[in-house]
Amino acid sequence: MAEAGGAEAGGAVSAGAVSALRPRLAALGRRLAAPRGAGGDDTFLAKGSATLDKLKDLCNEGKEHPSTLLQLYTQAVLDITYSEENQLVDEDFPEESSLQKVKELISVLSEPEDLVRECSINEEPINFLGAELLECLYWRKGALLYMHCHTAKERSEWLQENIAIFKKCLNDGVHYLMKMLSFRCPLQLNEDVSLQDKDTAKLLSEGIFSDTHLLAMMYSGEMCYWGLRLCGEGRQESLETIGSVSNSDLGCRSQSVPLDFRETGKNMLMKYVAACEGPLRGRGWNTTTAKEMLCYFATSHN
């Protein structure tokens, strides 16, 4: 009886996944068909299109395991939105439209987790999507806000009029990158762990599994630096009032917990510098800017 119940539950999840997927596949299809400027990347669009076609066939067959469907959907989302992101970068994040486009892309990049929650039975997204895909989703959301803020901070008139929204973008971007860094547990070094390369072991023990993890630390620290320098102490102002201003721009997915820009930035950059000047010494990673920002964190006062 238990096996029969499990099969029924699995079938319900599978049917639920197909049902929840269909309108999302149609929405991605519309994104593919949308007119694009010169910045669109045909390679990623082609990959996304091929994955969509494969997904539609699998949904019609109704035999594939839900995790396979959800992972393929996530890959299609990553490819299609990457092309759109590249176009934003090539256009230098247009002042009049980029914030709305960033909000839209973050919403699409959040769909895979929403989909898992819709169709799963008491399962966490990581059990369906795996750590690597979730890291990709959160990296893309955090890096997108980083690039937007990198451009916006140079537009003094816009910044003066939209400082609350800018602060919210920074706060959300750092939250996304910190989440990205949290999906894999750092390696616990003890007598049972035998790695010939001690530098690799040190990096893994710090939770640094790739160049992207290291960049996430640098980006987080840099956004905290912008926040402290341009917006003031992050912890001293509740984001509830900011939310009323900016949620219409950033969407309901924004992170409401205010960060302490000084402490968060200092912690991230110290890890970055320690890795670059320790295990990664001589590998081409520059710490000059990170050290300058650490000095600012240590000496600046409101």
mmCIF file of C-alpha atoms in Angstrom:
data_model
loop_
_atom_site.group_PDB
_atom_site.id
_atom_site.type_symbol
_atom_site.label_atom_id
_atom_site.label_comp_id
_atom_site.label_asym_id
_atom_site.label_seq_id
_atom_site.Cartn_x
_atom_site.Cartn_y
_atom_site.Cartn_z
ATOM 1 C CA MET A 1 0.000 0.000 0.000
ATOM 2 C CA ALA A 2 2.853 2.345 0.837
ATOM 3 C CA GLU A 3 4.396 1.783 -2.588
ATOM 4 C CA ALA A 4 1.097 2.437 -4.305
ATOM 5 C CA GLY A 5 0.663 5.659 -2.321
ATOM 6 C CA GLY A 6 4.179 6.750 -3.271
ATOM 7 C CA ALA A 7 3.492 6.069 -6.925
ATOM 8 C CA GLU A 8 0.289 8.075 -6.746
ATOM 9 C CA ALA A 9 2.118 10.963 -5.108
ATOM 10 C CA GLY A 10 4.865 10.800 -7.729
ATOM 11 C CA GLY A 11 2.283 10.771 -10.492
ATOM 12 C CA ALA A 12 0.568 13.776 -8.948
ATOM 13 C CA VAL A 13 3.848 15.664 -8.847
ATOM 14 C CA SER A 14 4.590 14.743 -12.461
ATOM 15 C CA ALA A 15 1.129 15.785 -13.653
ATOM 16 C CA GLY A 16 1.385 18.952 -11.605
ATOM 17 C CA ALA A 17 4.780 19.753 -13.121
ATOM 18 C CA VAL A 18 3.469 19.370 -16.680
ATOM 19 C CA SER A 19 0.382 21.456 -15.906
ATOM 20 C CA ALA A 20 2.425 24.219 -14.270
ATOM 21 C CA LEU A 21 5.044 24.136 -17.030
ATOM 22 C CA ARG A 22 2.792 24.648 -20.032
ATOM 23 C CA PRO A 23 1.950 28.353 -19.506
ATOM 24 C CA ARG A 24 5.574 29.061 -18.579
ATOM 25 C CA LEU A 25 6.832 27.408 -21.759
ATOM 26 C CA ALA A 26 4.401 29.542 -23.723
ATOM 27 C CA ALA A 27 5.730 32.655 -21.946
ATOM 28 C CA LEU A 28 9.329 31.724 -22.790
ATOM 29 C CA GLY A 29 8.262 31.136 -26.373
ATOM 30 C CA ARG A 30 6.927 34.690 -26.501
ATOM 31 C CA ARG A 31 10.246 35.979 -25.152
ATOM 32 C CA LEU A 32 12.047 34.125 -27.917
ATOM 33 C CA ALA A 33 9.773 35.647 -30.553
ATOM 34 C CA ALA A 34 10.160 39.215 -29.228
ATOM 35 C CA PRO A 35 12.098 41.608 -31.479
ATOM 36 C CA ARG A 36 15.665 42.247 -30.343
ATOM 37 C CA GLY A 37 18.351 44.812 -30.898
ATOM 38 C CA ALA A 38 21.892 44.121 -31.954
ATOM 39 C CA GLY A 39 22.872 42.973 -28.469
ATOM 40 C CA GLY A 40 20.887 39.743 -28.509
ATOM 41 C CA ASP A 41 23.022 36.590 -28.546
ATOM 42 C CA ASP A 42 21.819 34.119 -31.163
ATOM 43 C CA THR A 43 23.839 31.251 -29.653
ATOM 44 C CA PHE A 44 22.013 31.316 -26.344
ATOM 45 C CA LEU A 45 18.668 31.964 -28.021
ATOM 46 C CA ALA A 46 19.222 28.903 -30.210
ATOM 47 C CA LYS A 47 20.073 26.779 -27.172
ATOM 48 C CA GLY A 48 17.011 28.048 -25.331
ATOM 49 C CA SER A 49 14.791 27.398 -28.323
ATOM 50 C CA ALA A 50 16.067 23.818 -28.677
ATOM 51 C CA THR A 51 15.485 23.153 -24.982
ATOM 52 C CA LEU A 52 11.957 24.545 -25.210
ATOM 53 C CA ASP A 53 11.152 22.240 -28.115
ATOM 54 C CA LYS A 54 12.492 19.264 -26.178
ATOM 55 C CA LEU A 55 10.444 20.234 -23.122
ATOM 56 C CA LYS A 56 7.241 20.508 -25.128
ATOM 57 C CA ASP A 57 7.788 16.991 -26.503
ATOM 58 C CA LEU A 58 8.491 15.583 -23.026
ATOM 59 C CA CYS A 59 5.393 17.250 -21.602
ATOM 60 C CA ASN A 60 3.264 15.726 -24.362
ATOM 61 C CA GLU A 61 4.704 12.280 -23.624
ATOM 62 C CA GLY A 62 4.104 12.727 -19.894
ATOM 63 C CA LYS A 63 6.693 10.102 -18.901
ATOM 64 C CA GLU A 64 9.679 12.150 -17.754
ATOM 65 C CA HIS A 65 10.551 12.614 -14.080
ATOM 66 C CA PRO A 66 9.568 16.086 -12.785
ATOM 67 C CA SER A 67 13.148 16.934 -11.777
ATOM 68 C CA THR A 68 14.287 16.448 -15.387
ATOM 69 C CA LEU A 69 11.522 18.737 -16.655
ATOM 70 C CA LEU A 70 12.295 21.396 -14.045
ATOM 71 C CA GLN A 71 16.035 21.303 -14.729
ATOM 72 C CA LEU A 72 15.512 21.624 -18.481
ATOM 73 C CA TYR A 73 13.123 24.527 -17.893
ATOM 74 C CA THR A 74 15.698 26.225 -15.677
ATOM 75 C CA GLN A 75 18.370 25.847 -18.355
ATOM 76 C CA ALA A 76 16.038 27.369 -20.943
ATOM 77 C CA VAL A 77 15.353 30.315 -18.603
ATOM 78 C CA LEU A 78 19.086 30.841 -18.054
ATOM 79 C CA ASP A 79 19.892 30.781 -21.779
ATOM 80 C CA ILE A 80 17.060 33.009 -22.963
ATOM 81 C CA THR A 81 17.489 35.620 -20.227
ATOM 82 C CA TYR A 82 21.260 35.645 -20.757
ATOM 83 C CA SER A 83 20.750 36.867 -24.280
ATOM 84 C CA GLU A 84 18.457 39.625 -22.994
ATOM 85 C CA GLU A 85 20.965 40.507 -20.281
ATOM 86 C CA ASN A 86 23.749 40.817 -22.858
ATOM 87 C CA GLN A 87 21.586 43.214 -24.809
ATOM 88 C CA LEU A 88 21.123 45.367 -21.701
ATOM 89 C CA VAL A 89 24.882 45.432 -21.178
ATOM 90 C CA ASP A 90 25.547 46.340 -24.821
ATOM 91 C CA GLU A 91 23.031 49.184 -24.545
ATOM 92 C CA ASP A 92 24.681 50.374 -21.281
ATOM 93 C CA PHE A 93 21.513 49.892 -19.230
ATOM 94 C CA PRO A 94 19.335 52.679 -20.700
ATOM 95 C CA GLU A 95 18.307 55.077 -17.951
ATOM 96 C CA GLU A 96 14.660 55.260 -18.974
ATOM 97 C CA SER A 97 13.973 51.530 -19.272
ATOM 98 C CA SER A 98 16.669 49.393 -17.648
ATOM 99 C CA LEU A 99 15.193 49.251 -14.143
ATOM 100 C CA GLN A 100 11.925 47.821 -15.443
ATOM 101 C CA LYS A 101 13.850 45.349 -17.618
ATOM 102 C CA VAL A 102 16.003 44.263 -14.652
ATOM 103 C CA LYS A 103 12.855 43.698 -12.596
ATOM 104 C CA GLU A 104 11.386 41.630 -15.426
ATOM 105 C CA LEU A 105 14.483 39.450 -15.812
ATOM 106 C CA ILE A 106 14.748 38.837 -12.061
ATOM 107 C CA SER A 107 11.106 37.762 -12.075
ATOM 108 C CA VAL A 108 11.761 35.267 -14.887
ATOM 109 C CA LEU A 109 14.895 33.971 -13.144
ATOM 110 C CA SER A 110 12.785 33.369 -10.028
ATOM 111 C CA GLU A 111 10.241 31.258 -11.907
ATOM 112 C CA PRO A 112 12.081 27.900 -11.559
ATOM 113 C CA GLU A 113 11.878 28.034 -7.765
ATOM 114 C CA ASP A 114 8.253 29.172 -7.943
ATOM 115 C CA LEU A 115 7.543 26.228 -10.230
ATOM 116 C CA VAL A 116 9.102 23.744 -7.805
ATOM 117 C CA ARG A 117 6.972 25.089 -4.973
ATOM 118 C CA GLU A 118 3.831 24.835 -7.088
ATOM 119 C CA CYS A 119 4.244 21.223 -8.126
ATOM 120 C CA SER A 120 6.288 19.524 -5.392
ATOM 121 C CA ILE A 121 5.126 17.837 -2.228
ATOM 122 C CA ASN A 122 7.125 19.180 0.715
ATOM 123 C CA GLU A 123 10.373 19.305 -1.247
ATOM 124 C CA GLU A 124 12.950 22.075 -1.279
ATOM 125 C CA PRO A 125 13.989 23.512 -4.689
ATOM 126 C CA ILE A 126 17.525 22.204 -4.222
ATOM 127 C CA ASN A 127 16.197 18.618 -4.214
ATOM 128 C CA PHE A 128 14.734 19.141 -7.694
ATOM 129 C CA LEU A 129 17.143 21.617 -9.290
ATOM 130 C CA GLY A 130 20.429 20.843 -7.542
ATOM 131 C CA ALA A 131 22.956 23.284 -6.093
ATOM 132 C CA GLU A 132 24.614 24.168 -9.398
ATOM 133 C CA LEU A 133 21.474 25.425 -11.150
ATOM 134 C CA LEU A 134 20.331 27.332 -8.054
ATOM 135 C CA GLU A 135 23.743 28.958 -7.826
ATOM 136 C CA CYS A 136 23.412 30.007 -11.468
ATOM 137 C CA LEU A 137 19.981 31.546 -10.869
ATOM 138 C CA TYR A 138 21.080 33.553 -7.828
ATOM 139 C CA TRP A 139 24.389 34.548 -9.398
ATOM 140 C CA ARG A 140 22.553 35.891 -12.429
ATOM 141 C CA LYS A 141 20.095 37.875 -10.287
ATOM 142 C CA GLY A 142 22.833 39.320 -8.103
ATOM 143 C CA ALA A 143 25.191 40.079 -11.004
ATOM 144 C CA LEU A 144 22.348 41.723 -12.939
ATOM 145 C CA LEU A 145 21.692 44.133 -10.064
ATOM 146 C CA TYR A 146 25.440 44.685 -9.675
ATOM 147 C CA MET A 147 25.767 45.730 -13.324
ATOM 148 C CA HIS A 148 22.668 47.924 -13.132
ATOM 149 C CA CYS A 149 23.970 49.679 -10.000
ATOM 150 C CA HIS A 150 27.454 50.009 -11.502
ATOM 151 C CA THR A 151 25.937 52.057 -14.302
ATOM 152 C CA ALA A 152 23.335 53.902 -12.215
ATOM 153 C CA LYS A 153 25.841 55.206 -9.656
ATOM 154 C CA GLU A 154 27.488 57.297 -12.381
ATOM 155 C CA ARG A 155 24.209 59.054 -13.246
ATOM 156 C CA SER A 156 24.252 61.719 -10.560
ATOM 157 C CA GLU A 157 20.885 63.290 -11.378
ATOM 158 C CA TRP A 158 19.098 59.916 -11.475
ATOM 159 C CA LEU A 159 20.858 58.846 -8.286
ATOM 160 C CA GLN A 160 19.823 61.969 -6.413
ATOM 161 C CA GLU A 161 16.185 61.450 -7.354
ATOM 162 C CA ASN A 162 16.159 57.666 -6.808
ATOM 163 C CA ILE A 163 18.529 57.040 -3.906
ATOM 164 C CA ALA A 164 15.996 54.825 -2.077
ATOM 165 C CA ILE A 165 15.534 52.620 -5.136
ATOM 166 C CA PHE A 166 19.309 52.470 -5.644
ATOM 167 C CA LYS A 167 19.763 51.367 -2.024
ATOM 168 C CA LYS A 168 17.110 48.709 -2.455
ATOM 169 C CA CYS A 169 18.833 47.416 -5.605
ATOM 170 C CA LEU A 170 22.118 47.141 -3.711
ATOM 171 C CA ASN A 171 20.469 45.410 -0.763
ATOM 172 C CA ASP A 172 18.712 42.893 -2.996
ATOM 173 C CA GLY A 173 21.800 42.255 -5.117
ATOM 174 C CA VAL A 174 23.963 41.450 -2.103
ATOM 175 C CA HIS A 175 21.247 39.184 -0.670
ATOM 176 C CA TYR A 176 21.088 37.241 -3.940
ATOM 177 C CA LEU A 177 24.870 36.797 -4.053
ATOM 178 C CA MET A 178 25.046 35.740 -0.404
ATOM 179 C CA LYS A 179 22.310 33.198 -1.096
ATOM 180 C CA MET A 180 24.301 31.968 -4.097
ATOM 181 C CA LEU A 181 27.271 31.391 -1.790
ATOM 182 C CA SER A 182 25.169 29.404 0.696
ATOM 183 C CA PHE A 183 23.998 26.426 -1.368
ATOM 184 C CA ARG A 184 27.115 24.292 -0.913
ATOM 185 C CA CYS A 185 28.632 23.582 2.474
ATOM 186 C CA PRO A 186 32.325 24.446 2.878
ATOM 187 C CA LEU A 187 34.600 21.418 3.049
ATOM 188 C CA GLN A 188 35.384 20.430 6.624
ATOM 189 C CA LEU A 189 39.113 19.858 6.843
ATOM 190 C CA ASN A 190 40.073 17.050 9.214
ATOM 191 C CA GLU A 191 42.167 13.907 9.318
ATOM 192 C CA ASP A 192 39.575 12.062 7.210
ATOM 193 C CA VAL A 193 39.951 14.504 4.307
ATOM 194 C CA SER A 194 42.936 13.807 2.092
ATOM 195 C CA LEU A 195 43.639 16.347 -0.646
ATOM 196 C CA GLN A 196 47.080 16.525 -2.212
ATOM 197 C CA ASP A 197 46.552 20.146 -3.233
ATOM 198 C CA LYS A 198 46.455 22.119 0.018
ATOM 199 C CA ASP A 199 45.547 25.346 -1.784
ATOM 200 C CA THR A 200 42.452 23.714 -3.300
ATOM 201 C CA ALA A 201 41.527 22.313 0.101
ATOM 202 C CA LYS A 202 41.817 25.786 1.639
ATOM 203 C CA LEU A 203 39.540 27.308 -1.011
ATOM 204 C CA LEU A 204 36.930 24.583 -0.597
ATOM 205 C CA SER A 205 37.016 25.044 3.183
ATOM 206 C CA GLU A 206 36.170 28.729 2.622
ATOM 207 C CA GLY A 207 33.212 27.820 0.398
ATOM 208 C CA ILE A 208 34.975 28.917 -2.801
ATOM 209 C CA PHE A 209 34.202 26.283 -5.424
ATOM 210 C CA SER A 210 34.752 28.327 -8.594
ATOM 211 C CA ASP A 211 35.821 31.706 -9.955
ATOM 212 C CA THR A 212 32.161 32.731 -9.782
ATOM 213 C CA HIS A 213 32.086 32.212 -6.012
ATOM 214 C CA LEU A 214 35.104 34.491 -5.705
ATOM 215 C CA LEU A 215 33.524 37.123 -7.971
ATOM 216 C CA ALA A 216 30.330 36.973 -5.890
ATOM 217 C CA MET A 217 32.368 37.948 -2.830
ATOM 218 C CA MET A 218 33.986 40.860 -4.671
ATOM 219 C CA TYR A 219 30.691 42.053 -6.161
ATOM 220 C CA SER A 220 28.973 41.859 -2.762
ATOM 221 C CA GLY A 221 31.742 43.851 -1.124
ATOM 222 C CA GLU A 222 31.700 46.445 -3.873
ATOM 223 C CA MET A 223 27.928 46.920 -3.668
ATOM 224 C CA CYS A 224 28.197 47.320 0.109
ATOM 225 C CA TYR A 225 30.891 49.944 -0.487
ATOM 226 C CA TRP A 226 28.611 51.845 -2.873
ATOM 227 C CA GLY A 227 25.800 51.560 -0.354
ATOM 228 C CA LEU A 228 27.841 52.945 2.523
ATOM 229 C CA ARG A 229 29.478 55.703 0.478
ATOM 230 C CA LEU A 230 26.366 56.849 -1.398
ATOM 231 C CA CYS A 231 23.497 55.885 0.913
ATOM 232 C CA GLY A 232 24.934 55.870 4.445
ATOM 233 C CA GLU A 233 24.894 53.121 7.054
ATOM 234 C CA GLY A 234 22.772 50.232 5.781
ATOM 235 C CA ARG A 235 21.609 49.024 9.191
ATOM 236 C CA GLN A 236 20.339 52.356 10.471
ATOM 237 C CA GLU A 237 17.417 52.703 8.115
ATOM 238 C CA SER A 238 14.557 50.274 7.779
ATOM 239 C CA LEU A 239 13.823 49.204 4.237
ATOM 240 C CA GLU A 240 10.079 49.141 4.937
ATOM 241 C CA THR A 241 9.755 52.790 3.950
ATOM 242 C CA ILE A 242 12.018 52.234 0.973
ATOM 243 C CA GLY A 243 9.860 49.276 -0.020
ATOM 244 C CA SER A 244 6.845 51.485 -0.430
ATOM 245 C CA VAL A 245 8.839 53.552 -2.887
ATOM 246 C CA SER A 246 10.631 50.850 -4.805
ATOM 247 C CA ASN A 247 8.595 47.648 -4.740
ATOM 248 C CA SER A 248 6.641 48.951 -7.699
ATOM 249 C CA ASP A 249 9.956 49.072 -9.536
ATOM 250 C CA LEU A 250 11.744 46.005 -8.228
ATOM 251 C CA GLY A 251 8.763 43.741 -7.698
ATOM 252 C CA CYS A 252 7.640 41.701 -4.714
ATOM 253 C CA ARG A 253 10.689 39.424 -4.903
ATOM 254 C CA SER A 254 12.936 42.048 -3.352
ATOM 255 C CA GLN A 255 14.686 41.233 -0.095
ATOM 256 C CA SER A 256 13.234 43.151 2.855
ATOM 257 C CA VAL A 257 15.946 42.509 5.459
ATOM 258 C CA PRO A 258 18.247 45.548 5.606
ATOM 259 C CA LEU A 259 21.954 44.840 5.436
ATOM 260 C CA ASP A 260 24.719 46.356 7.489
ATOM 261 C CA PHE A 261 26.713 47.502 4.486
ATOM 262 C CA ARG A 262 29.882 48.082 6.500
ATOM 263 C CA GLU A 263 30.048 44.712 8.243
ATOM 264 C CA THR A 264 28.763 42.674 5.321
ATOM 265 C CA GLY A 265 31.115 44.339 2.868
ATOM 266 C CA LYS A 266 34.094 43.985 5.192
ATOM 267 C CA ASN A 267 33.446 40.273 5.726
ATOM 268 C CA MET A 268 33.069 39.552 2.021
ATOM 269 C CA LEU A 269 36.145 41.500 0.958
ATOM 270 C CA MET A 270 38.332 40.025 3.692
ATOM 271 C CA LYS A 271 37.469 36.538 2.401
ATOM 272 C CA TYR A 272 38.176 37.662 -1.155
ATOM 273 C CA VAL A 273 41.566 39.150 -0.292
ATOM 274 C CA ALA A 274 42.546 36.151 1.843
ATOM 275 C CA ALA A 275 41.807 33.790 -1.044
ATOM 276 C CA CYS A 276 43.527 35.919 -3.702
ATOM 277 C CA GLU A 277 46.665 36.490 -1.642
ATOM 278 C CA GLY A 278 46.709 32.974 -0.211
ATOM 279 C CA PRO A 279 45.750 29.905 -2.270
ATOM 280 C CA LEU A 280 45.325 31.959 -5.466
ATOM 281 C CA ARG A 281 48.488 34.056 -5.186
ATOM 282 C CA GLY A 282 50.051 34.521 -8.608
ATOM 283 C CA ARG A 283 46.891 33.486 -10.466
ATOM 284 C CA GLY A 284 46.046 36.963 -11.747
ATOM 285 C CA TRP A 285 43.491 38.060 -9.131
ATOM 286 C CA ASN A 286 43.881 41.737 -8.183
ATOM 287 C CA THR A 287 43.237 42.895 -4.613
ATOM 288 C CA THR A 288 44.098 46.598 -4.902
ATOM 289 C CA THR A 289 40.502 47.823 -5.195
ATOM 290 C CA ALA A 290 39.285 45.419 -2.513
ATOM 291 C CA LYS A 291 41.939 46.706 -0.083
ATOM 292 C CA GLU A 292 41.000 50.319 -0.807
ATOM 293 C CA MET A 293 37.369 49.525 -0.019
ATOM 294 C CA LEU A 294 38.364 47.697 3.176
ATOM 295 C CA CYS A 295 40.295 50.786 4.215
ATOM 296 C CA TYR A 296 37.174 52.889 3.584
ATOM 297 C CA PHE A 297 35.055 50.520 5.701
ATOM 298 C CA ALA A 298 37.587 50.787 8.532
ATOM 299 C CA THR A 299 38.011 54.556 8.532
ATOM 300 C CA SER A 300 34.789 56.140 7.212
ATOM 301 C CA HIS A 301 32.175 57.674 9.501
ATOM 302 C CA ASN A 302 28.857 59.333 8.812
#
